[in-house]
CSV table of C-alpha atoms and ligand atoms in Angstrom, one decimal:
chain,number,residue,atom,x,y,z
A,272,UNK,CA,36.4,73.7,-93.7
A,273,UNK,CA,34.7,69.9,-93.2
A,274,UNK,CA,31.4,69.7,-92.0
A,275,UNK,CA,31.0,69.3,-88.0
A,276,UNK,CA,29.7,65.7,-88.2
A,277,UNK,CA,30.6,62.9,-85.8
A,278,UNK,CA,31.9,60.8,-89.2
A,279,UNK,CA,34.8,63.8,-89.6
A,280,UNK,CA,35.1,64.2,-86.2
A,281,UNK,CA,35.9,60.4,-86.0
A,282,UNK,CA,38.7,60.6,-89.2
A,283,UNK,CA,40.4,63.2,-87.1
A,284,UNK,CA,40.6,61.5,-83.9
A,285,UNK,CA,41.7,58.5,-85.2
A,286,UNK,CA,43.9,59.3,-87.5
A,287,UNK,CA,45.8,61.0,-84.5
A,288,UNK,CA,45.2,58.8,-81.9
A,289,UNK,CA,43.4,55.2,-83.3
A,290,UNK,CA,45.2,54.4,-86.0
A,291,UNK,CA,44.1,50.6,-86.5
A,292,UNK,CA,46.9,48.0,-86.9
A,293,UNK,CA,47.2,44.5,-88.7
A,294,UNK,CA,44.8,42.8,-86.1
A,295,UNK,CA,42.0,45.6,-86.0
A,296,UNK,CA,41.9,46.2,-89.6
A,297,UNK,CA,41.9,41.9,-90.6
A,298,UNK,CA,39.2,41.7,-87.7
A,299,UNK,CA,36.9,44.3,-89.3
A,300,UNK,CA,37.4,42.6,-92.9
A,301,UNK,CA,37.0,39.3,-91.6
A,302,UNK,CA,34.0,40.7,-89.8
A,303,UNK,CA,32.5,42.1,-93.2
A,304,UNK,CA,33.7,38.6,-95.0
A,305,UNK,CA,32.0,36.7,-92.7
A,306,UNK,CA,28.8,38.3,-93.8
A,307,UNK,CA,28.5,39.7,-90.4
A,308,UNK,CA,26.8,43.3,-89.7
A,309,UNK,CA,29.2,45.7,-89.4
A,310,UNK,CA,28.0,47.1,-86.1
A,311,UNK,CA,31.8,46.6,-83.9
A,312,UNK,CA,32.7,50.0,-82.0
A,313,UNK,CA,34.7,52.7,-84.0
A,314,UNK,CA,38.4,52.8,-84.1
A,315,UNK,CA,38.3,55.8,-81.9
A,316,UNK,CA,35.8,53.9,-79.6
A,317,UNK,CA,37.7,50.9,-79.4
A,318,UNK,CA,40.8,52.9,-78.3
A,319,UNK,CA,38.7,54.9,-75.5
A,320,UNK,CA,37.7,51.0,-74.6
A,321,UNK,CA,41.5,50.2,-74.2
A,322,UNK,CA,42.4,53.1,-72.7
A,323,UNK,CA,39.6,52.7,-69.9
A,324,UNK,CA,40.7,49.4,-69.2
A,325,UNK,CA,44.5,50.5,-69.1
A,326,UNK,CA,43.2,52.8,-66.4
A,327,UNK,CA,41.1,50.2,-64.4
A,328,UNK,CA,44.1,47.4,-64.7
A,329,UNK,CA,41.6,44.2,-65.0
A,330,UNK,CA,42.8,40.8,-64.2
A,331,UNK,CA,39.4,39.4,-65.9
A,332,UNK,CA,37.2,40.7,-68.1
A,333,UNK,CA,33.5,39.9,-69.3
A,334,UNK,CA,32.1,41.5,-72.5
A,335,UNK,CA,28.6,40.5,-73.5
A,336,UNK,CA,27.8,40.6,-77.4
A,337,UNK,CA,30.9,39.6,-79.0
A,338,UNK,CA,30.4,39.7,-83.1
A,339,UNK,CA,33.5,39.4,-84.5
A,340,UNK,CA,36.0,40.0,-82.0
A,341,UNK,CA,36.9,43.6,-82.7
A,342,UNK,CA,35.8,45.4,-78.8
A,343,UNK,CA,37.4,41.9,-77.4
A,344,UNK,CA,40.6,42.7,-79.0
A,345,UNK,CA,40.5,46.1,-78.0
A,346,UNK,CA,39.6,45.0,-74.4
A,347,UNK,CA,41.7,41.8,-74.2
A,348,UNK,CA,44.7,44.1,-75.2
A,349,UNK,CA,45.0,45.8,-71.9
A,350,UNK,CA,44.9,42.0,-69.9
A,351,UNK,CA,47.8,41.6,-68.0
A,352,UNK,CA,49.9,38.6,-68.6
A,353,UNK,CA,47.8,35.8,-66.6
A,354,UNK,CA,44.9,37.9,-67.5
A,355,UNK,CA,41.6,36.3,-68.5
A,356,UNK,CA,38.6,37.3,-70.7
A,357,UNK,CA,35.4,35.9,-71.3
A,358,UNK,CA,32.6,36.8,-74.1
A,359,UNK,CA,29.4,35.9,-74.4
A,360,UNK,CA,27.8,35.5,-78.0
A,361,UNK,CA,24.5,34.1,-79.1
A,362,UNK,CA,25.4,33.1,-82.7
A,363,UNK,CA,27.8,30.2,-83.7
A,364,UNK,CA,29.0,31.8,-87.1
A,365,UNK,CA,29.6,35.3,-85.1
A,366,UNK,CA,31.6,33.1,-82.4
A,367,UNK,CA,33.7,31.3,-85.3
A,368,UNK,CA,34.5,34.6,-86.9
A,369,UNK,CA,36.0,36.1,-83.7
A,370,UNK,CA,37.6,33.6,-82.3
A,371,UNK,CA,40.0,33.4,-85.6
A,372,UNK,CA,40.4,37.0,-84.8
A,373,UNK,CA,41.3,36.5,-81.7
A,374,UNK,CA,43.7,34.0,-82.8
A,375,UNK,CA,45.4,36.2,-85.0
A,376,UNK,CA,45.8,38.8,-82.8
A,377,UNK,CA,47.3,36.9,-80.3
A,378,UNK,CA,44.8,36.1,-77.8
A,379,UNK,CA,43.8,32.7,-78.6
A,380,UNK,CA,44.6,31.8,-75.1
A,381,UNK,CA,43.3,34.1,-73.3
A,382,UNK,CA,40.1,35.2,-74.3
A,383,UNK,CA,37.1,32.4,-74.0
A,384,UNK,CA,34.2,33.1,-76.0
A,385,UNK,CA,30.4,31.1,-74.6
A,386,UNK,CA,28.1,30.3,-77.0
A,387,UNK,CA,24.3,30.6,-76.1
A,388,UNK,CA,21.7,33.3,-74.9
A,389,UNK,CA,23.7,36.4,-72.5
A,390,UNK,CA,21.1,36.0,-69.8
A,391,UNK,CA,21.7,31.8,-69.5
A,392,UNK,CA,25.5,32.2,-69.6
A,393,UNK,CA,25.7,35.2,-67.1
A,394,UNK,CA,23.5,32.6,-64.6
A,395,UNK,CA,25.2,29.8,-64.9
A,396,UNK,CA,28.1,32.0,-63.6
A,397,UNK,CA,27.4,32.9,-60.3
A,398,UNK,CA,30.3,30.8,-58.9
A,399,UNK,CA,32.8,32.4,-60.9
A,400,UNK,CA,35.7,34.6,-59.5
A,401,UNK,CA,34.4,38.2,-59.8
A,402,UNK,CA,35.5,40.4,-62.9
A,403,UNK,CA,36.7,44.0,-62.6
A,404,UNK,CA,35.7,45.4,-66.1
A,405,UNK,CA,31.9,44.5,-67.7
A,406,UNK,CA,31.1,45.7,-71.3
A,407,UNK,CA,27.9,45.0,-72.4
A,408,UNK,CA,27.1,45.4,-76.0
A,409,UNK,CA,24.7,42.7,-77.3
A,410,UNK,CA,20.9,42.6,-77.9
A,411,UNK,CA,19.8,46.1,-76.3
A,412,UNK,CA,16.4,44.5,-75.3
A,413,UNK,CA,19.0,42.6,-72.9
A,414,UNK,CA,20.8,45.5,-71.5
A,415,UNK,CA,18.5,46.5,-68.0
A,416,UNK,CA,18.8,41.9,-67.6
A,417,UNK,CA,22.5,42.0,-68.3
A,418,UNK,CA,22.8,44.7,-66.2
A,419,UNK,CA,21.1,43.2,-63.4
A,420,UNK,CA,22.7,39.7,-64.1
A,421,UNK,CA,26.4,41.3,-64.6
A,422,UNK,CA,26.5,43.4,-61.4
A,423,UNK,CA,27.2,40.6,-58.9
A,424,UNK,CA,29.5,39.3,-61.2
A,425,UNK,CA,31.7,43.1,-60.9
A,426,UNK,CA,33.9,43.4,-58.4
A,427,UNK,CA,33.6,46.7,-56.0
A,428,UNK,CA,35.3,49.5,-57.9
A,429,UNK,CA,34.7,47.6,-60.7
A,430,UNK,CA,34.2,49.2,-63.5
A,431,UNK,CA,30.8,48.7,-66.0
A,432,UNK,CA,30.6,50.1,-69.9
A,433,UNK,CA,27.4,50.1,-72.2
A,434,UNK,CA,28.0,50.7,-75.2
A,435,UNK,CA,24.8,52.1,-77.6
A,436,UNK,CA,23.7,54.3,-74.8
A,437,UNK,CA,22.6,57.1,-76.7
A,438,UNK,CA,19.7,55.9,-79.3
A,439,UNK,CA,17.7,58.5,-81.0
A,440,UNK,CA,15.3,57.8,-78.4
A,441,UNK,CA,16.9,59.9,-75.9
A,442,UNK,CA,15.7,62.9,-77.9
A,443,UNK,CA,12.0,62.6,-77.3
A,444,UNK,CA,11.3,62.6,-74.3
A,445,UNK,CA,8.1,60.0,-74.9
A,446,UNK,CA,10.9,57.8,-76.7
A,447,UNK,CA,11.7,53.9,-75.9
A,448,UNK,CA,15.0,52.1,-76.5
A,449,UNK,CA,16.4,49.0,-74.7
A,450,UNK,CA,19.6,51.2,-74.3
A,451,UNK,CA,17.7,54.1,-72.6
A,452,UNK,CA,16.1,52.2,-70.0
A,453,UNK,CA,19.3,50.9,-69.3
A,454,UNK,CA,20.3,54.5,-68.4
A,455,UNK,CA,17.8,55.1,-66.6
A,456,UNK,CA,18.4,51.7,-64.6
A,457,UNK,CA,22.0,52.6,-63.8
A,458,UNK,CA,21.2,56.5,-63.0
A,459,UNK,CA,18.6,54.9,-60.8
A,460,UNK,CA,21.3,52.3,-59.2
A,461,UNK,CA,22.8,53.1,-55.8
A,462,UNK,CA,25.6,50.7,-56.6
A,463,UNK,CA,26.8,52.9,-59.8
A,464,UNK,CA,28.7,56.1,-60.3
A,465,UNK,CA,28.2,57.0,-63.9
A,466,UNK,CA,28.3,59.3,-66.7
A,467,UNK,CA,27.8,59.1,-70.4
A,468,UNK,CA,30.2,59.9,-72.9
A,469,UNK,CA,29.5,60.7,-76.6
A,470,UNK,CA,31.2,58.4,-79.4
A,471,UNK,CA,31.8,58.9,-82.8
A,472,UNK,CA,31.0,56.8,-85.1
A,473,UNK,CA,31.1,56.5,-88.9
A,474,UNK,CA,27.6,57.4,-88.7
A,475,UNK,CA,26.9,59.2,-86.7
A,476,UNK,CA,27.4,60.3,-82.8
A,477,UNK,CA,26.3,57.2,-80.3
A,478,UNK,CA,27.2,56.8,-76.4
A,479,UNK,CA,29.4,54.6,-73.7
A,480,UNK,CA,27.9,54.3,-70.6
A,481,UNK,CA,30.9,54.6,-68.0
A,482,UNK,CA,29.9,53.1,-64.6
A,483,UNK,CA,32.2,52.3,-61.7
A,484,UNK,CA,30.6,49.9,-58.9
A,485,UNK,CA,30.7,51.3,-55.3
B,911,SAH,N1,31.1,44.0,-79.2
B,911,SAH,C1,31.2,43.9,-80.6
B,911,SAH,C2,29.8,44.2,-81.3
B,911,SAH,C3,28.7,43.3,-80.8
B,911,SAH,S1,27.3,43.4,-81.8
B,911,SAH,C4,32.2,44.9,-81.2
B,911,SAH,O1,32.0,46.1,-80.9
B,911,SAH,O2,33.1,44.5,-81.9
B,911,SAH,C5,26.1,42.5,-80.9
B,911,SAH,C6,26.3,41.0,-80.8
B,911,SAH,O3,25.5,40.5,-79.8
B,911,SAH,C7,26.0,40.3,-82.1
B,911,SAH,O4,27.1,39.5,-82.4
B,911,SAH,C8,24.8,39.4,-81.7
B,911,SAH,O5,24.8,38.1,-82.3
B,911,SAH,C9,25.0,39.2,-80.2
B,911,SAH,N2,23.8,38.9,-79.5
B,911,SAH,C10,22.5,39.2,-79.8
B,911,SAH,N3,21.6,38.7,-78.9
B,911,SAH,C11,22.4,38.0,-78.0
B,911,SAH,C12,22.1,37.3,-76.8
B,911,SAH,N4,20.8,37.1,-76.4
B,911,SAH,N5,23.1,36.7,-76.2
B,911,SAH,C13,24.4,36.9,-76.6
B,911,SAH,N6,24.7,37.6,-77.6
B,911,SAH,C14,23.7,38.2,-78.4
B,912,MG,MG1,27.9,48.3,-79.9
């Protein structure tokens, strides 16, 4: 028998069920290439991503930390023709990288990706139409600001994902993580609905933060 870690729990799952095609795999090499860190969600992450938004049917979608493009293909996959999608991403190079990716895969239309800090992106939007999906997943200092800066961007019902959400630091109880005080913000929020679901990863187990806005 294998060993019960989250890295052979991961080959399983996705070799049944996340199975990455010609876009996912040339967006993770590309990634790599690019001398980029290879941080993007796991294949079986990045299928629960698209299967959440299947569920939740978004028009527009806002993802904040793009990298290369992997979690925005993922995400962008489940738009609805006329659908929009918009990333935020701090680095040039990161932004250049993905938005060949998303080129590739087909979504060079619809998927916009803003250049700059998160937090002055996400203010200078407060005219925009309202989104119905919000995945955060960049700097996890950010994530209690992008939290509070993304929610009256989310429509009601709208649903919110965190990705990172379960650091080591959840494990002592005296422990400090950008990512944990953003679960303890949205446990705190009377606007959220949430639990946390365990991810694997290729090293180890990690957390999405599902939320759904009142
Ligand atoms: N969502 C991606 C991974 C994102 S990694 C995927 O799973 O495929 C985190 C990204 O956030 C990095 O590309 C990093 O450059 C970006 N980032 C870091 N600080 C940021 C900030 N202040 N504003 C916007 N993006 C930031
Ligand atoms: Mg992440």
């Amino acid at each position: 028998m294998n060993a019960k870690t989250p890295e052979n729990y991961e080959r399983y799952v996705a070799g049944l069920f996340a199975r990455e095609d010609e876009a996912l795999l040339s967006a993770r090499a590309d990634t790599t290439a690019g001398g980029l860190p290879e941080i993007a969600v796991s294949a079986t992450e990045g299928k629960l991503l698209y299967v959440l938004a299947r569920l939740a049917r978004p028009r527009r979608i806002l993802e904040i930390g793009t990298l290369g493009g992997y979690s925005a293909i993922c995400l962008a996959r489940a738009l609805p023709p006329g659908g929009r999608m918009i990333s935020l991403e701090l680095d040039p190079h990161h932004a250049e990288v993905a938005r060949g990716n998303l080129l590739r895969a087909g979504f060079g239309d619809r998927v916009e990706i803003r250049v700059g800090p998160a937090l002055e992106s996400l203010a200078a939007m407060s005219g925009e139409e309202p989104f119905d999906l919000v995945f955060i997943d960049a700097d996890k200092d950010g994530y209690v600001d992008y939290l509070r800066a993304s929610l009256p961007l989310l429509r009601s019902g709208g649903l919110l994902l965190g990705d990172n959400t379960l650091p080591d630091a959840v494990l002592d109880e005296a422990g400090d993580s950008g990512t944990k005080r953003y679960n303890a913000a949205a446990a705190a929020s009377p606007e959220l609905e949430s639990i946390l679901v365990p991810v694997f990863r290729r090293d180890g187990l990690d957390g999405l933060l599902v939320s759904v806005k009142r």
